[in-house]
mmCIF file of C-alpha atoms and ligand atoms in Angstrom:
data_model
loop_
_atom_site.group_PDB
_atom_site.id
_atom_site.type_symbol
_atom_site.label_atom_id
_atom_site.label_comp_id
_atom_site.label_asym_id
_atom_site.label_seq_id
_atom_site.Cartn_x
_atom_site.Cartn_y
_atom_site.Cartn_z
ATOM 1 C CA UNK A 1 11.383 -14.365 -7.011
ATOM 2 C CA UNK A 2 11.830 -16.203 -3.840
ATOM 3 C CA UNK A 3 11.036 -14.347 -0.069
ATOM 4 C CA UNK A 4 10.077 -16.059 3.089
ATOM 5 C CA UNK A 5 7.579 -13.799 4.302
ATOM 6 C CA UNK A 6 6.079 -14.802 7.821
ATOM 7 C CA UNK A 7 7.952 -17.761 7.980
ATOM 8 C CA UNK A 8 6.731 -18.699 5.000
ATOM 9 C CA UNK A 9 7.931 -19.355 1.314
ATOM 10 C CA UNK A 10 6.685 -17.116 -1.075
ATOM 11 C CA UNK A 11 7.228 -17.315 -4.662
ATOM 12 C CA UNK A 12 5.742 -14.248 -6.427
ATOM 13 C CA UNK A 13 6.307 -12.688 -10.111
ATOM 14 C CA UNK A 14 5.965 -9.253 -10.190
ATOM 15 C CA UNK A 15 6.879 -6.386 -12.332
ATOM 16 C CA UNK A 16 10.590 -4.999 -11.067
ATOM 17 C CA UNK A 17 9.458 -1.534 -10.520
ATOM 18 C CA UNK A 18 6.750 -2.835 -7.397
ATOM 19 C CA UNK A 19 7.662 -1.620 -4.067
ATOM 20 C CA UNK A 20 7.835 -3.847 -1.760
ATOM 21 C CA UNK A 21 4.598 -2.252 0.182
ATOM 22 C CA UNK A 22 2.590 -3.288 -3.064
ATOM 23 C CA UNK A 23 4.458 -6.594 -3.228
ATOM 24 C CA UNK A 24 2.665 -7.217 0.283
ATOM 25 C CA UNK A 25 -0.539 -5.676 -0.123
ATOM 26 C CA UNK A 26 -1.840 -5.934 -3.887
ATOM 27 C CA UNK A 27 0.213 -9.085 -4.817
ATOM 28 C CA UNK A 28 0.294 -10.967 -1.454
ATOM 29 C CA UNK A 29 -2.808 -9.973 0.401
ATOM 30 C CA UNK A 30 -1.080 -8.845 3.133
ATOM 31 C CA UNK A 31 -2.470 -5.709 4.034
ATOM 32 C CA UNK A 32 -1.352 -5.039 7.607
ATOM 33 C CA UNK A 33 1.009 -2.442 6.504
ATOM 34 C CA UNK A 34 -0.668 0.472 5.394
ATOM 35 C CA UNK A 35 0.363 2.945 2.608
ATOM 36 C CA UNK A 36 0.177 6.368 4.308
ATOM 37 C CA UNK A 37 2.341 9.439 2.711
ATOM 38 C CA UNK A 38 3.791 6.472 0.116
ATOM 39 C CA UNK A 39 7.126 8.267 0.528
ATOM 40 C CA UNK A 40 8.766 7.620 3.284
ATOM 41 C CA UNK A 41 7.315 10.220 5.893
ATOM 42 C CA UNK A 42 5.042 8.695 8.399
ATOM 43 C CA UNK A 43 6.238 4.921 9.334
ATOM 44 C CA UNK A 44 2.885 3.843 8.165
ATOM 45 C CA UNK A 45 4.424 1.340 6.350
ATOM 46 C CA UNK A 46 7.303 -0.058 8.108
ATOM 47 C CA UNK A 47 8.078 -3.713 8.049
ATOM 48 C CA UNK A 48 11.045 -6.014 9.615
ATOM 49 C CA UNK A 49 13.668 -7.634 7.272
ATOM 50 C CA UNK A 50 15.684 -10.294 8.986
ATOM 51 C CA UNK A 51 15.028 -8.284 11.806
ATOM 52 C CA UNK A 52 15.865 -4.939 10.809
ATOM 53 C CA UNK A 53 12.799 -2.268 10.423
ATOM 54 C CA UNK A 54 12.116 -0.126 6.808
ATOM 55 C CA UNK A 55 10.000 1.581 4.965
ATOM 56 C CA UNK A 56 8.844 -0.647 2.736
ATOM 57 C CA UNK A 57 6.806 2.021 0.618
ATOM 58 C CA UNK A 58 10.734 3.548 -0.211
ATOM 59 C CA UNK A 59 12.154 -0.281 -0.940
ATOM 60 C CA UNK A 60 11.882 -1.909 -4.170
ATOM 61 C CA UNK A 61 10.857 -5.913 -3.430
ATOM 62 C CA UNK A 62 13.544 -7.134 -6.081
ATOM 63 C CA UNK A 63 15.671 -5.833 -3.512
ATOM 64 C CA UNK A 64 14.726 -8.056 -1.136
ATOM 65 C CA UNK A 65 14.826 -11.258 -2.859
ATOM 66 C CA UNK A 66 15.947 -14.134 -0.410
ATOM 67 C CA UNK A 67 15.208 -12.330 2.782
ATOM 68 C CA UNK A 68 13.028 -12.786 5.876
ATOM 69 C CA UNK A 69 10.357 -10.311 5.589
ATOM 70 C CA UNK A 70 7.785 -9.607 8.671
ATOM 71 C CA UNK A 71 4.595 -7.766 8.687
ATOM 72 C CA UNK A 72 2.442 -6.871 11.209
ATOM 73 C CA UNK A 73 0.452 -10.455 10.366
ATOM 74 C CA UNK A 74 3.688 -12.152 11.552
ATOM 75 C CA UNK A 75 4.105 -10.463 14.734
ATOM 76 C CA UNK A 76 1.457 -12.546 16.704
ATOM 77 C CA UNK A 77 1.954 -16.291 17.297
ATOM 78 C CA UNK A 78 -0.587 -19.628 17.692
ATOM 79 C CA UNK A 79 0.143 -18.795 21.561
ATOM 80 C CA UNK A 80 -1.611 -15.262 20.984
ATOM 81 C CA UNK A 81 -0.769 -11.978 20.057
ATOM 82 C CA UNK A 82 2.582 -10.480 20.365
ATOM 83 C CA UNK A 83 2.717 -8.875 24.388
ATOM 84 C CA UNK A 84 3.225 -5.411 22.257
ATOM 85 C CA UNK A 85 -0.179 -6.033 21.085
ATOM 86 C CA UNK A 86 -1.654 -6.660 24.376
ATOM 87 C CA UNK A 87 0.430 -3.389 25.852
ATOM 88 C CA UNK A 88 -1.299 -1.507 22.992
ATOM 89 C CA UNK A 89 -5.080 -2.691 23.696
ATOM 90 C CA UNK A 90 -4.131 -2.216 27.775
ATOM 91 C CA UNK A 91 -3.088 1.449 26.718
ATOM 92 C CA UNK A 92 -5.518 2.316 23.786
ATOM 93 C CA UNK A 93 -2.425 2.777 21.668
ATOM 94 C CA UNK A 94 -4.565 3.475 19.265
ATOM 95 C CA UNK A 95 -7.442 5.372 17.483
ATOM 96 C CA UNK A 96 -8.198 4.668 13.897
ATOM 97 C CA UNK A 97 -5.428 1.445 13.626
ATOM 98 C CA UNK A 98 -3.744 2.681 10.760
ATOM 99 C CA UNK A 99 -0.488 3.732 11.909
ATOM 100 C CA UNK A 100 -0.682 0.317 14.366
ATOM 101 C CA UNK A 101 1.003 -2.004 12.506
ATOM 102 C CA UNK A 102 3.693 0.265 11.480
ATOM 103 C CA UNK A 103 4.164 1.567 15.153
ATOM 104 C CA UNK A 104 4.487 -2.237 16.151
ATOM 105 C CA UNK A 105 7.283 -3.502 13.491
ATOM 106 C CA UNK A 106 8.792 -0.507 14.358
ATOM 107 C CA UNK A 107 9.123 -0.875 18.254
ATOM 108 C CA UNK A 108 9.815 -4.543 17.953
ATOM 109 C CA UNK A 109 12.929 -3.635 15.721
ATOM 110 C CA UNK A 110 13.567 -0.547 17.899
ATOM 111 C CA UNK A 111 13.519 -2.444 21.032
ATOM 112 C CA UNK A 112 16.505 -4.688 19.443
ATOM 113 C CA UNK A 113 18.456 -1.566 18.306
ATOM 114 C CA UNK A 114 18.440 -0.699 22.146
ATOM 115 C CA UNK A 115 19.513 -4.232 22.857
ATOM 116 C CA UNK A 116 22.299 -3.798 20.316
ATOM 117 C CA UNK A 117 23.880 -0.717 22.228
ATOM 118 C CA UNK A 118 23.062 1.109 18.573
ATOM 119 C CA UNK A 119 23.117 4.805 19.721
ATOM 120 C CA UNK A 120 20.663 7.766 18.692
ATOM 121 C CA UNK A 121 20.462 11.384 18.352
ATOM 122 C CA UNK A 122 19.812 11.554 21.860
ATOM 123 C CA UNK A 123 21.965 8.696 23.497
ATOM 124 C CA UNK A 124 24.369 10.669 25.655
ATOM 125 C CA UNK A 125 27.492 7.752 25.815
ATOM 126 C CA UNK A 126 28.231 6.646 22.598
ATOM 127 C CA UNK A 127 30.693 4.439 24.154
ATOM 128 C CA UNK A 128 27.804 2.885 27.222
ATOM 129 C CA UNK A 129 27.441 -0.756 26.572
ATOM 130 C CA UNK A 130 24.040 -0.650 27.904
ATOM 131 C CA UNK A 131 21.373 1.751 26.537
ATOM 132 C CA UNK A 132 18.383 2.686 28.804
ATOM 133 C CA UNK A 133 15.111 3.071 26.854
ATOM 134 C CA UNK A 134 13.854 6.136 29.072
ATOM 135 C CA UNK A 135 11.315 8.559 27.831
ATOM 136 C CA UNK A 136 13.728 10.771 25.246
ATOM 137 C CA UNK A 137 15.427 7.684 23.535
ATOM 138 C CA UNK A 138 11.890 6.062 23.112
ATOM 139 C CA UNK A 139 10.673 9.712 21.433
ATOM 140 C CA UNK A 140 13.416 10.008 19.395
ATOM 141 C CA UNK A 141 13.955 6.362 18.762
ATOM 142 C CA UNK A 142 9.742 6.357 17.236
ATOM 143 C CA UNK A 143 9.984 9.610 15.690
ATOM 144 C CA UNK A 144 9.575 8.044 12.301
ATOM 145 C CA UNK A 145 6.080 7.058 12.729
ATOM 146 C CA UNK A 146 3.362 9.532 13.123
ATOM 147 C CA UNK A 147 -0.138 9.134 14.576
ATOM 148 C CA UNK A 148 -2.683 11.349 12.845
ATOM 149 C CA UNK A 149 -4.877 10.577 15.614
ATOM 150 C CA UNK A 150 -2.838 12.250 18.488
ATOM 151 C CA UNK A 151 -2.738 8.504 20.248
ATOM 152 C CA UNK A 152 1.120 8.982 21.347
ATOM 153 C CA UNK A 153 0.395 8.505 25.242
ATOM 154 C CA UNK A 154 -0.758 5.511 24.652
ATOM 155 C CA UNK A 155 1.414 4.015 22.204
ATOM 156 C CA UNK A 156 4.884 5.680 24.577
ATOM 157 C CA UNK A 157 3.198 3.955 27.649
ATOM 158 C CA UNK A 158 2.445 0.539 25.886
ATOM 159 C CA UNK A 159 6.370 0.460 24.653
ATOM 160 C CA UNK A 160 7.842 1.338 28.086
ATOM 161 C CA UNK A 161 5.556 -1.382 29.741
ATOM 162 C CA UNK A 162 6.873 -4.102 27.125
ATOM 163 C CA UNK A 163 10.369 -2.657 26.521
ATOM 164 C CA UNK A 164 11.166 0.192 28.905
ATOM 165 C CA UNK A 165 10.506 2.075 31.925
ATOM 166 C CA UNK A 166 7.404 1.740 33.536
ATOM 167 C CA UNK A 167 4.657 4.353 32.482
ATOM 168 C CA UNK A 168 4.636 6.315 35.337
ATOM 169 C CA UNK A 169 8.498 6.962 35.230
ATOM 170 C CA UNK A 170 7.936 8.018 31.376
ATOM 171 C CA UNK A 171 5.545 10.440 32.350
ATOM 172 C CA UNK A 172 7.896 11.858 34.946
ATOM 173 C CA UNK A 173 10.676 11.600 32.054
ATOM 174 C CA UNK A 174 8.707 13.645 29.924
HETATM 175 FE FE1 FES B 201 5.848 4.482 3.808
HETATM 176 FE FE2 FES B 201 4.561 6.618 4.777
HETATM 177 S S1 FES B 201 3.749 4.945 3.613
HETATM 178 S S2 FES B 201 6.638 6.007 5.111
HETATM 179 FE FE1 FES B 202 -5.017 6.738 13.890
HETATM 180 FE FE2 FES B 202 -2.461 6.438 14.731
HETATM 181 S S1 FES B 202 -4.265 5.579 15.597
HETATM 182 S S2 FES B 202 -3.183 7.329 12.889
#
């Protein structure tokens, strides 16, 4: 089966009941996304395809033949790493790492959502053109991936500097 993965053509042969979370780590080596709860709880393992974020623990790679898949490996760039990745060393969004890549994918698609005028729970004008990613629609928007390690200050602060409101007017949101 045929994915571009990265940027890159992949051509892998796999048994059709793989997720595509194993497709990435055990077949492909790729193991910036992590396997957390395995069933679709904690974001852990949350990739981009053509864009859009998923758990890819809950997706079934045959699924996903002929798409553009992105892990957290795909993220940075030969210029340096993605400025998500710099807001999360600025703001330790992070303890242990393993939620990281998930949390990034996730923002990056997130951020686009917002850019898309796609509402959440929380959005208040379903009709508003433009969305503004203040402290409740970032909450809500992340609420699919879960930090065992408590770091959600820092993560919250290093999405508002890259997509949002400034820290200091999240905290004040909050
Ligand atoms: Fe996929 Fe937890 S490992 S959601
Ligand atoms: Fe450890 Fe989030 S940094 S789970």
């Amino acid at each position: 089966m045929h994915f571009t993965i990265n940027g890159q053509a992949v051509d892998a042969e796999f048994d059709p009941r793989t997720s595509l979370l194993d497709l990435l780590r055990d077949h492909l080596g790729l193991t910036g996304s992590k396997k957390g709860c395995n069933q679709g709880a904690c974001g852990a393992c949350t990739v981009l395809v053509d864009g859009e974020r998923i758990n890819s623990c809950l997706a079934l790679a045959v699924q996903y033949e002929g798409r553009s898949i992105t892990t957290v490996e795909g993220l940075a760039s030969e210029e340096g790493l993605h400025p998500l990745q710099q807001a999360f060393v600025l703001h330790d969004g992070f303890q242990c790492g393993y939620c990281t890549p998930g949390q990034l994918c996730s923002a990056v698609a997130m951020a686009d959502e917002v850019a898309r005028g796609v509402p959440s729970l929380v959005t208040a004008d379903l009709a508003a053109e433009a969305i503004a990613l203040d402290g409740d629609e970032l909450r809500e928007r992340m609420s699919g991936n879960l930090c065992r390690c408590g770091a959600y200050n820092g993560i919250v602060a290093a999405i508002a500097e890259t997509f949002g409101e400034r820290p200091e007017r999240m905290e004040a949101a909050a």
